[in-house]
Structures are given as C-alpha cells and as structure tokens.
Tab-separated table of C-alpha atoms in Angstrom:
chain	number	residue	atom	x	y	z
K	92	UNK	CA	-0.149	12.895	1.402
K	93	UNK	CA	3.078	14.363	0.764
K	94	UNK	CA	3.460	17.594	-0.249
K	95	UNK	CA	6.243	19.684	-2.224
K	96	UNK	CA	5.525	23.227	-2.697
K	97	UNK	CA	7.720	25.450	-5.005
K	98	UNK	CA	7.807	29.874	-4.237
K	99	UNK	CA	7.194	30.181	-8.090
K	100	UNK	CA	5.776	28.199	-10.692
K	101	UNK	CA	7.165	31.259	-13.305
K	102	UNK	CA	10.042	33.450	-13.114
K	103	UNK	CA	11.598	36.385	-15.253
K	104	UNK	CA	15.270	37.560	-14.056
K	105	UNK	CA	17.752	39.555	-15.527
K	106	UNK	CA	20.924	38.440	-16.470
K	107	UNK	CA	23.392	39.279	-13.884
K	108	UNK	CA	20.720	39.379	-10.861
K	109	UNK	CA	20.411	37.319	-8.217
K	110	UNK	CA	17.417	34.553	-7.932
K	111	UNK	CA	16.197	32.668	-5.260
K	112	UNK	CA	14.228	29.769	-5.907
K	113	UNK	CA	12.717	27.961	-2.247
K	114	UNK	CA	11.418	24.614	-1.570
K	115	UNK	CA	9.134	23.604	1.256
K	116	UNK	CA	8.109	20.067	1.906
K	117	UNK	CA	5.534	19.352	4.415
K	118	UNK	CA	6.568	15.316	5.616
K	119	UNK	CA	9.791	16.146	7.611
K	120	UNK	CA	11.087	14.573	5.117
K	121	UNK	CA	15.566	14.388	5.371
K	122	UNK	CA	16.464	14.432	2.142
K	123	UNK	CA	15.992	17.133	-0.048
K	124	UNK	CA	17.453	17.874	-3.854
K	125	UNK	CA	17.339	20.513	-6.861
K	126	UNK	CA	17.360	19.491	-10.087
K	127	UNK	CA	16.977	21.140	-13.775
K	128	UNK	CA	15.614	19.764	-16.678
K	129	UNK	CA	15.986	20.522	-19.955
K	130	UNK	CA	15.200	19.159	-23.362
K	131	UNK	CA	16.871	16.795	-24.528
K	132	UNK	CA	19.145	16.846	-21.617
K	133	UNK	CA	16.513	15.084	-18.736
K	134	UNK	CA	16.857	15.990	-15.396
K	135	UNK	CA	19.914	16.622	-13.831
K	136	UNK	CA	20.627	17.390	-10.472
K	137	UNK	CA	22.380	19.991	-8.772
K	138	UNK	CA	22.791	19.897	-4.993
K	139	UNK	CA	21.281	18.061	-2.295
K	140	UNK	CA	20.759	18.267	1.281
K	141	UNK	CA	20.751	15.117	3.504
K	142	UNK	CA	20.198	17.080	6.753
K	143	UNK	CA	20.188	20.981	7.971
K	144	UNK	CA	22.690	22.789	6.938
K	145	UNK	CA	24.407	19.483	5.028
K	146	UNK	CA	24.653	19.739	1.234
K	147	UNK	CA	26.641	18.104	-1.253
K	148	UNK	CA	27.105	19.205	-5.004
K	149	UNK	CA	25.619	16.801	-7.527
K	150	UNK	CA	26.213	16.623	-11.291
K	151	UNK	CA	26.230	20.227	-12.429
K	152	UNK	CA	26.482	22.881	-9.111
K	153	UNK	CA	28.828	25.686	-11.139
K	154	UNK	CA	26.544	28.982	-10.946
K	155	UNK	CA	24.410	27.609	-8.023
K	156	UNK	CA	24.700	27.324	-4.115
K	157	UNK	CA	22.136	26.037	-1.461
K	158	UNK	CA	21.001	26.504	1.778
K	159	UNK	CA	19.188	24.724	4.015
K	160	UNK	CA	18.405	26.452	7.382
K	161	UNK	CA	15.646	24.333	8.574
K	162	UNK	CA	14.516	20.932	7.649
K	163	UNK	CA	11.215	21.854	5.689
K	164	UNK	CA	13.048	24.241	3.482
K	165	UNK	CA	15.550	24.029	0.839
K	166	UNK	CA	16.396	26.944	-1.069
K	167	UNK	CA	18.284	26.997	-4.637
K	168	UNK	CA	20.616	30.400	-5.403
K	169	UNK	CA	21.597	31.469	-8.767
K	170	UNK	CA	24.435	34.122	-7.468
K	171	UNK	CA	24.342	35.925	-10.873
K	172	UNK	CA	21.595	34.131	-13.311
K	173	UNK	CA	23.066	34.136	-17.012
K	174	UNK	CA	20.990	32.842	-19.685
K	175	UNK	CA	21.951	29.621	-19.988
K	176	UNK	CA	20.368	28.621	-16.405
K	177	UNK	CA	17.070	29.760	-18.040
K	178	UNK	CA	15.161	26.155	-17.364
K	179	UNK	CA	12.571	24.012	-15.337
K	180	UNK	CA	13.946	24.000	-11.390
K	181	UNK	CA	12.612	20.668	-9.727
K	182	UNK	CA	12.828	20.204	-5.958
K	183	UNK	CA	12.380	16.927	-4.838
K	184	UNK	CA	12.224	14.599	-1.003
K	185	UNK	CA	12.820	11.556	0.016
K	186	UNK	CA	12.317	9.810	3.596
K	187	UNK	CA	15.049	9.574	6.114
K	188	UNK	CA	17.045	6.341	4.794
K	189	UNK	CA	18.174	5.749	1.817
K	190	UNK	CA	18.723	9.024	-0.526
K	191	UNK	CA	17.876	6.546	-3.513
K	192	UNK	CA	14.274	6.107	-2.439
K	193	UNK	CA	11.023	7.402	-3.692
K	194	UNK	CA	11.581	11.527	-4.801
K	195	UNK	CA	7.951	13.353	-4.130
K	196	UNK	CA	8.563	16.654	-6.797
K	197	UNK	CA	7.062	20.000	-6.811
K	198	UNK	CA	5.555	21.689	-9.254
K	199	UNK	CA	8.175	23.002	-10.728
K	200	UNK	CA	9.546	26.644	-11.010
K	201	UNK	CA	9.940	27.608	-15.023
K	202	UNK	CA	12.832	30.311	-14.939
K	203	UNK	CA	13.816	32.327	-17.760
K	204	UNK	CA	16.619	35.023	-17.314
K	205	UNK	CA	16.818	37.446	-20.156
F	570	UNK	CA	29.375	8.922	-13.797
F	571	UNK	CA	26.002	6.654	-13.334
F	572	UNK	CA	23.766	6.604	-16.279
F	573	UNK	CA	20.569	5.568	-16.778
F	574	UNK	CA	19.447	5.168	-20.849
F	575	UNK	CA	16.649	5.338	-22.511
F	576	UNK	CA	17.261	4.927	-26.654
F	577	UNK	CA	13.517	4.226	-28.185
F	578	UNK	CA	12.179	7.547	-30.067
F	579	UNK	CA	8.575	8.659	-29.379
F	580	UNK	CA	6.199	5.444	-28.933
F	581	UNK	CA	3.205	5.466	-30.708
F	582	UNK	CA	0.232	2.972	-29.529
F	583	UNK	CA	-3.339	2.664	-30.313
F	584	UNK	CA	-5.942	3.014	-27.355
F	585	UNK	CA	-6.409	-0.279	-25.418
F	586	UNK	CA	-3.101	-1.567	-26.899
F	587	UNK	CA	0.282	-2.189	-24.876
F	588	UNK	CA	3.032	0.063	-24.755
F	589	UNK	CA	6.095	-1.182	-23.634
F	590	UNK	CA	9.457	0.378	-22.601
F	591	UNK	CA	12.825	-0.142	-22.053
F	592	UNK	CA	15.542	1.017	-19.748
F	593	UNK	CA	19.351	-0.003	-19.272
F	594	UNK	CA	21.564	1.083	-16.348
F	595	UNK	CA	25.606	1.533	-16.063
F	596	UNK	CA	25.623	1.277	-11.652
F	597	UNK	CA	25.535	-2.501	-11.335
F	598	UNK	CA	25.297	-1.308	-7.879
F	599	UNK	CA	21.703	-0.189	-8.276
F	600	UNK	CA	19.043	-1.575	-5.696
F	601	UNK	CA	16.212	0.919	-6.578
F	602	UNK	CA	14.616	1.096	-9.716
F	603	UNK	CA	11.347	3.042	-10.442
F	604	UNK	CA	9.129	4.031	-13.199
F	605	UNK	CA	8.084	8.116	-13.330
F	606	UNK	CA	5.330	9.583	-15.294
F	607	UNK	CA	5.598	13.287	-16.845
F	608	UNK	CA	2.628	15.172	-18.716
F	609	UNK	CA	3.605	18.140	-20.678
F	610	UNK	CA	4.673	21.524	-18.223
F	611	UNK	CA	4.142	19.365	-15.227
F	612	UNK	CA	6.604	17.464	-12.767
F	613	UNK	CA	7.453	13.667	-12.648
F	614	UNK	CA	5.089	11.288	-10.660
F	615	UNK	CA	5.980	8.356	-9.534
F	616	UNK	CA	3.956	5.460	-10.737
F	617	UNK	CA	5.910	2.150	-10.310
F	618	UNK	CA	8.870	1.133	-8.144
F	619	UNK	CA	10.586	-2.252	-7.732
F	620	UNK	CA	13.657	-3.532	-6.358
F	621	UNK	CA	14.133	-7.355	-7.174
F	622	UNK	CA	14.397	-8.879	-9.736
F	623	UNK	CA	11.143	-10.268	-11.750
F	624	UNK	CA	7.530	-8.973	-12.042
F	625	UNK	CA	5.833	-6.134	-10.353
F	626	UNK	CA	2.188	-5.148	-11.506
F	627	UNK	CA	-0.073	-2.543	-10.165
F	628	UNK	CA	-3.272	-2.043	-12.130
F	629	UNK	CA	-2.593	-1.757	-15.879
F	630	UNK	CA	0.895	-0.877	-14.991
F	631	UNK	CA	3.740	-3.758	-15.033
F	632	UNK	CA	7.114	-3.294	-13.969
F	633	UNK	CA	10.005	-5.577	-15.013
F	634	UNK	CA	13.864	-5.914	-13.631
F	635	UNK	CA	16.699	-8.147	-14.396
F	636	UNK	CA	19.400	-6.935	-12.520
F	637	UNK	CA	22.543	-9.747	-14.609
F	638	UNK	CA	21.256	-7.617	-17.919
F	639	UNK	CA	20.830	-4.087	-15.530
F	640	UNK	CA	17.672	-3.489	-17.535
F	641	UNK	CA	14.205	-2.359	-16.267
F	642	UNK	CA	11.164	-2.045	-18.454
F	643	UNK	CA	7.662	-1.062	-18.157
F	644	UNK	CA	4.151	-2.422	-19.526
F	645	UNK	CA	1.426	-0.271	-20.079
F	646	UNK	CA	-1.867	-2.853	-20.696
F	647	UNK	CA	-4.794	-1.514	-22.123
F	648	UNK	CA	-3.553	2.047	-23.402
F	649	UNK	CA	-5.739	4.737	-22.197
F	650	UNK	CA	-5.173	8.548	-23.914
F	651	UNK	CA	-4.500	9.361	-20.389
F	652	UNK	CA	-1.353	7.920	-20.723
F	653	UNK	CA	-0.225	10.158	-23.044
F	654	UNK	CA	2.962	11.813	-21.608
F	655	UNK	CA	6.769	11.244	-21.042
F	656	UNK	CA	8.080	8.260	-18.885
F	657	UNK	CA	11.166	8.663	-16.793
F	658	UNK	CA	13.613	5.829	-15.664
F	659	UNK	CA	15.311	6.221	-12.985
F	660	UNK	CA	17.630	3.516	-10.952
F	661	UNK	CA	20.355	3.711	-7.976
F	662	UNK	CA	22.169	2.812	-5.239
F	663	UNK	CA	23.165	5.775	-2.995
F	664	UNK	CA	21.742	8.198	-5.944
F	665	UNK	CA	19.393	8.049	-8.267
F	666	UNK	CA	20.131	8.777	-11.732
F	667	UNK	CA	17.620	9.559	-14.632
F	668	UNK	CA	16.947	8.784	-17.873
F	669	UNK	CA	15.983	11.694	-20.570
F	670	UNK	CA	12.403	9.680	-20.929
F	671	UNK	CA	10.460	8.189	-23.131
F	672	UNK	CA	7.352	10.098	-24.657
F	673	UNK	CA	4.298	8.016	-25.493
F	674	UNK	CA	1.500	8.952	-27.488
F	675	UNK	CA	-2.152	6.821	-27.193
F	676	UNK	CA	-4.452	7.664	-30.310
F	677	UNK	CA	-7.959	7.639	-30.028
C-alpha cells in the first residue's frame, strides 16, 4: 500500500519567515510533485522532481524552490512566506515511467502565514 | 497551457440515483485520463482511471472516454451519501493537468 506522508498537516508562519514543508513517500517511487490548491482555483502544481536532485518548475514556482536529496523525500521551500501562499500544500508520487500516471497524495499540509 | 474543465455547478442527486459528470480536455495529446475523489479537508483519491477510448466500470463507478470529442465523464450508479464530496478530473500526456472539480451532494 502506498504511502505519502506530509511533516505537517497544520502550519502557522509569519510573513517574511522561512517554511519548510517535507514529503516522504515510502514505494521508491521516481516521481515526486508539490502542488497547492485553492478555492476556486483547483490544484495547481508547482515543482516536480523526476529523479534526485532533478526538478523542474511547473505552473506557478515564483516564491518556492525544491529539493530533493534522496529519493524518498521531497521537500517544498517558501524562501520568505507572504500571505498569499497561505493554502493546502499537496505532495504527490507516481511510479518510475510515465510522470502522467497514477499520483498517490498525502494528507495534505494546511499553511496559513499571517 | 493544458487545461482540463469542468463547467457543471454543484450536483445534487437523491440516494440510490445516478450522478453523472462531465469533463473536457484542451491536450489532444492526452493518453491518461482518471477520475479523483475529494471529501471536505482531505486529499484527492484516486477512484477510476482509463486510457482508451469506451467503457470502464468498477463497482458502482463507470468511467467514460472519447478521445475525437477529448471528453471524459463519470457515472456514479446507485448514489450512496458516501459519495458526497468533490470529484477531480484530471487527463495528460507527459503531465497531468486538473480540473477545479465537481462537488456532489447525495440526500438522504
């Protein structure tokens, strides 16, 4: 059974701090992605990761960088969170192959930066 | 950039009816296509995927694609409460892209 775990399933920042949000999946899984969803707006992605240490921006990465240092983990950095990146933060994996396969989410990390 | 639409407001069904929904995409390119379920403050779960064209069913669930019209739709037979929550489209080639979702309410 695949499993996506998320560091936080709440967060309260600060405007102007910086957040770290991580990702661990637990099926060696290659692909790995960060996405926000809003209302009204749906999910949208950020960055992904097809390997360690590979990322490529997706749809809206301004205010955000990644890392990924090992294959399990995925981590999502806010360098200085403003307000409008309060949101939910979905990770998400797929299988070596094709990155438009099946996405396994995690829980979900609710941020809100005041 | 890739879009994925879904236009119907809030569906309202009575239990044990059939709630349908619809879904068009812009990548003609697509070859993946799958059906995600939502309930309130949680994350999406997959519950259908299919990648040719026709039917695909899997319990009360049915999955349809026509890839000339670049529309996918899904059937929900026999309506339970439980299937109360938002429905996400989502359909791609190298990337998936999302729709905003449909929310579906059964009533008792």
């Amino acid at each position: 059974d695949v499993k996506v775990t998320q560091s936080s399933r709440y967060l309260v920042k600060r405007t102007g701090e910086k957040v770290f949000l991580e990702c661990v999946q637990d099926m060696d899984h290659e692909n790995m992605f960060w996405y926000r969803q809003d209302p009204g707006l749906g999910l949208r992605l950020i960055y992904f990761s097809y390997d360690v240490k590979m990322k490529e921006k997706g749809d809206i990465p301004e205010g955000y960088s990644v890392s990924r240092e090992k294959k399990e983990r995925f981590s999502l950095i806010l360098e200085s969170a403003s307000t409008n990146q309060t949101s939910m933060y979905l990770c998400a994996s797929t299988p070596a192959g094709e990155l438009a396969d099946t996405q396994y989410f995690g829980p979900g990390t609710r941020l809100t930066v005041l | 950039q890739k879009e994925v639409e879904q236009n119907s407001g809030p569906l309202s069904v009575p239990e044990g009816a059939i709630a349908s929904l619809n879904c068009t995409y812009s990548d003609r390119g697509s070859q993946s296509f799958f059906w995600y379920r939502q309930y309130s403050g949680k994350s999406p779960e997959l519950i259908m995927s299919i990648y040719s064209n026709g039917d695909k069913e899997d319990g009360r669930f049915t999955a349809q694609l026509n890839k000339a019209s670049q529309y996918v739709s899904l059937l929900i037979r026999d309506s339970q409460p439980s299937d109360s929550a938002t429905y996400l489209c989502s359909a791609g080639n190298n990337r998936l892209a999302f729709g905003k979702g449909n929310q579906v309410v059964v009533i008792p």
